[in-house]
Amino acid sequence: MTATPQTWTGRWVADRAGITLTGSERLPELVGLALRSGNPKRSHLLVSTVLGKHVPQRPSVVHGTGLELGRRVRELLGARAAERAVVLGYAETATGLGHSVADGLDAPYLHSTRRPVPGVAPVGGFEEEHSHATSHLLLPADPGLLAGDGPLVLVDDEFSTGQTVLNTIRDLHARHPRGHYVVVALVDLRSAADRRRLDLTAAELGVRLDLVATASGGVELPEDLPSRAERLIAEAAGEAAGEAGVASPGAGRAAAGCLEAEAAGVAPLARVELDWPAGLPDGGRHGFTAPDRARLDAELPRLAGRLAEAVPAGARRVLVLGFEELMYAPLRLADALAERLGGDRVRFSTTTRSPVLAVDDPGYAIRTRLAFPAHDDPQDGGSPERYAYNVAPGSDPARRFDAVVLVVDDVADTPALHEGERALLGQLRRVTDQVVLAVLPSHRPVPAPGSPPVPGSPSAVALLSVPASPSVPASPSAVEVLPAPLYGPAFSSYPAEEVAWLLKDLSGVALEAPTEEREEAVQNGGAHYAESLPVEYQPSPEYQELFHQALRDSAGRIALAVGTVAETLLRERGPGLVLASLARAGTPVGILVRRWLAFAHGLSVPHYAVSIVRGRGMDPVALRYLAAHHRAGDVVFVDGWTGKGAITRELAGTLAGSGFDPDLAVLADPGRCVRTYGTRDDFLIPSACLNSTVSGLVSRTVLRAGLIGPDDFHGAKHYAELAGSDVSAAFLDAVAARFGEVRAAAVAGADRLADDPHRAPDWAGWAAVERISAEYGIDNVNLVKPGVGETTRVLLRRVPWRILARRGAGADLDHVRLLAAQRGVEVEEVDGLPYTCVGLIHPRYSRGATGGDGHAVASAPGAVPGAVPGAVPGVVLGAGSGAGSGSPSDPVSDPVSISVPGRDS
């Protein structure tokens, strides 16, 4: 049966249960009727058509209704009193309405919550006796928000008995007395006795109490309503079982619609990274001020643009679905998206805790119901079941949404949201053609100055960012100073959706110093390798052809490694994972893992590039940014390969005690120092052959005083002038093109890795490097670079002494042999080498030789350039003046030899 505009959505209940609405003619426009399931305290439910909770509605109507109420309150109070007013909304139903009223009044806002928040002390609480979930908490970040003596405006969706308002006023008035309270509701349905009780309470407290409502009237209920409702619910359940073939109370015809959609397959799921502004509250749980409102208004067009890109272009009906108390931010996003898309295409509603009977009849307010497990780890004793109403189309195809945009906060982005047949995302994918998931960071408030800590809770700083540690400094002002990420094409040649660079743009700074100046600084111990940049190596045509041949030969092998890593991460970390690649060599790998998740699972996961510097650790501002926008446990650090494991140790040291997981995921782990890898073979990953031209035209990272302040990301340069030589996209596309043919093998590889008893790191690579160091008389393991990738970097950006190659190594070393010949460096074949090759950096008096702290290795007094204590007599150090040092006039070696190398991966 198809609904008509004349059909009142309360008719089904009114006719069968004998419920009557009286009063304002507008009431039927504003509310319909439904029956509650599982709530003996109140059998019926008034279902608002303009609240945006149970009934999808145009977001402009939802927000506009609250704005109009707020303007009426402002007129009631007068301008001077309105400036001192505070608005309090009720969870969960009225959180968005209260926010909208505060917008119209232009006042600060707070809503009650049923979610305890560690580290935030309640300043009040009250009970809602008739509700299925009763306890309300007040958790303002600034306890003084409710301590003033200006008018307090209390907002709820309906004013029925008035008991909840009385409980609130008594609780708050005992703490902070004031003279004026204003109650705001969509509908005022109090009985005469209820009105008298409220008046008596106001007189008892000696306060003025006003009420503002959109419409008023009453509800006449038969005495036997509970028994009638029980009988109707049982009958509806039987009808639903007969029609849908399932014994699910209240499912009705919606269940059949869901089954039909499931048979046709599930819709794709896209995850969109909104880049929610750091420090901006996602709602009023801890307070929302006028500056917050202005900031959100300014950001909405950009945020809506990101959503619009994820919505199919031909979608005629789009639903933005919020999450329980998280109503306001999704509502404003929906309103901005509607303006962006144009026409009458967008509707808004949210999920809820309220259990309500669903009947697929145009005269009933709740046509369809999706029931799913709670996915926010509730701690308040409420029901573990949650609901989304009128989202499935039921028997009316015209009600079907072409796309559903689900907006949740990061606390609710859990495996329970994604996994299992009853998970919300899975059910949404069976009732629409496209599901888009947007996750907002749940606001971690900074308590007001002087606020005492909450016993037994994390510190305010820990809530704000990551737990304090020597490697990850944090400050109470971190939210205010966190910089914004960089995106291509303004920074890097990668599209914006592929990666967000947590870096500072130093493109206009001259960082490539002449060889002599940089060498002198390093040799004197006064420079760290990350304080400057090498001149970018420009490969010869012969070398470029080797890169392309290597890519053709290894693309399938790399695709398999990517798939194995991605499938492993998805199984072990869940679909809410956040990729953080180690800039820059890890960044192409992060993009490939992200592409695999989209290709194989329809997921669109966030991806950031972050800097790590040997001896200095991970960028602490980048870590604070990740902690402010995501749950630390969801962040996965990604790199290309391991050598001996120095960066693995650096990462673990930085993240100790931070809440982030230090387990590094790599394509190749020949060093045997990580547990998440695609292979432990030492093979050529072609992106190791080049520098910025295979990494989005971005330099390695820079950390130098005077350029990078305490609240800056580490820096890097964008070499836009090298665009003509850029093969970054070619590398990614060549590997991604092989995903389809290796998908089954990748799943099998993840299976093997999960069952591998030898998966744990044994650090065999580090032990091998120590043996090589001793054998060749090198007193610092950091000058031994094992593996194809690290050896390539020695030849591109260090001062190589010699190359050790496993005897019989084939095409994987063609580019190494070519570079070694150009640099005049001997390639020595060795039996029993645990790696395919090892690069040895010149250990004394060489350009760019650095120790474990990134500074120069000090030479012994009177040492001769090229003389190596303990070196094997008769060793050929290579052609030229000094072993592989390169002459300033040499067009090949000079740009390379000036490098004081940084960590690219």
GROMACS .gro file of C-alpha atoms in nm, residues 17 24 87 123 125 211 289 310 314 361 400 408 428 446 454 468 474 508 534 588 621 666 798 828:
model
   24
   17ALA     CA    1  -0.586   0.126   2.055
   24SER     CA    2  -0.395   2.224   1.818
   87VAL     CA    3   2.063   2.585   2.662
  123VAL     CA    4   2.840   1.809   3.752
  125GLY     CA    5   2.245   1.404   3.684
  211LEU     CA    6   0.717   2.726   2.829
  289THR     CA    7   3.004   2.760   2.230
  310ALA     CA    8   3.134   0.973  -0.212
  314GLY     CA    9   2.274   0.962  -0.996
  361ASP     CA   10   0.114   0.056   0.687
  400ARG     CA   11   1.393   0.328  -0.107
  408VAL     CA   12   2.915   0.786   1.377
  428LEU     CA   13   2.218  -0.105   0.550
  446VAL     CA   14   4.034   1.975   2.805
  454VAL     CA   15   3.888   1.280   3.819
  468ALA     CA   16   5.235   1.147   2.799
  474ALA     CA   17   5.171   1.687   2.473
  508GLY     CA   18   6.022   2.730  -0.079
  534PRO     CA   19   7.036   1.565  -0.089
  588PRO     CA   20   5.320   0.418  -0.194
  621VAL     CA   21   5.268   1.651   1.653
  666VAL     CA   22   5.564  -0.415   0.565
  798ARG     CA   23   7.518   0.770   0.082
  828GLU     CA   24   8.161  -0.856  -0.401
   0.00000   0.00000   0.00000
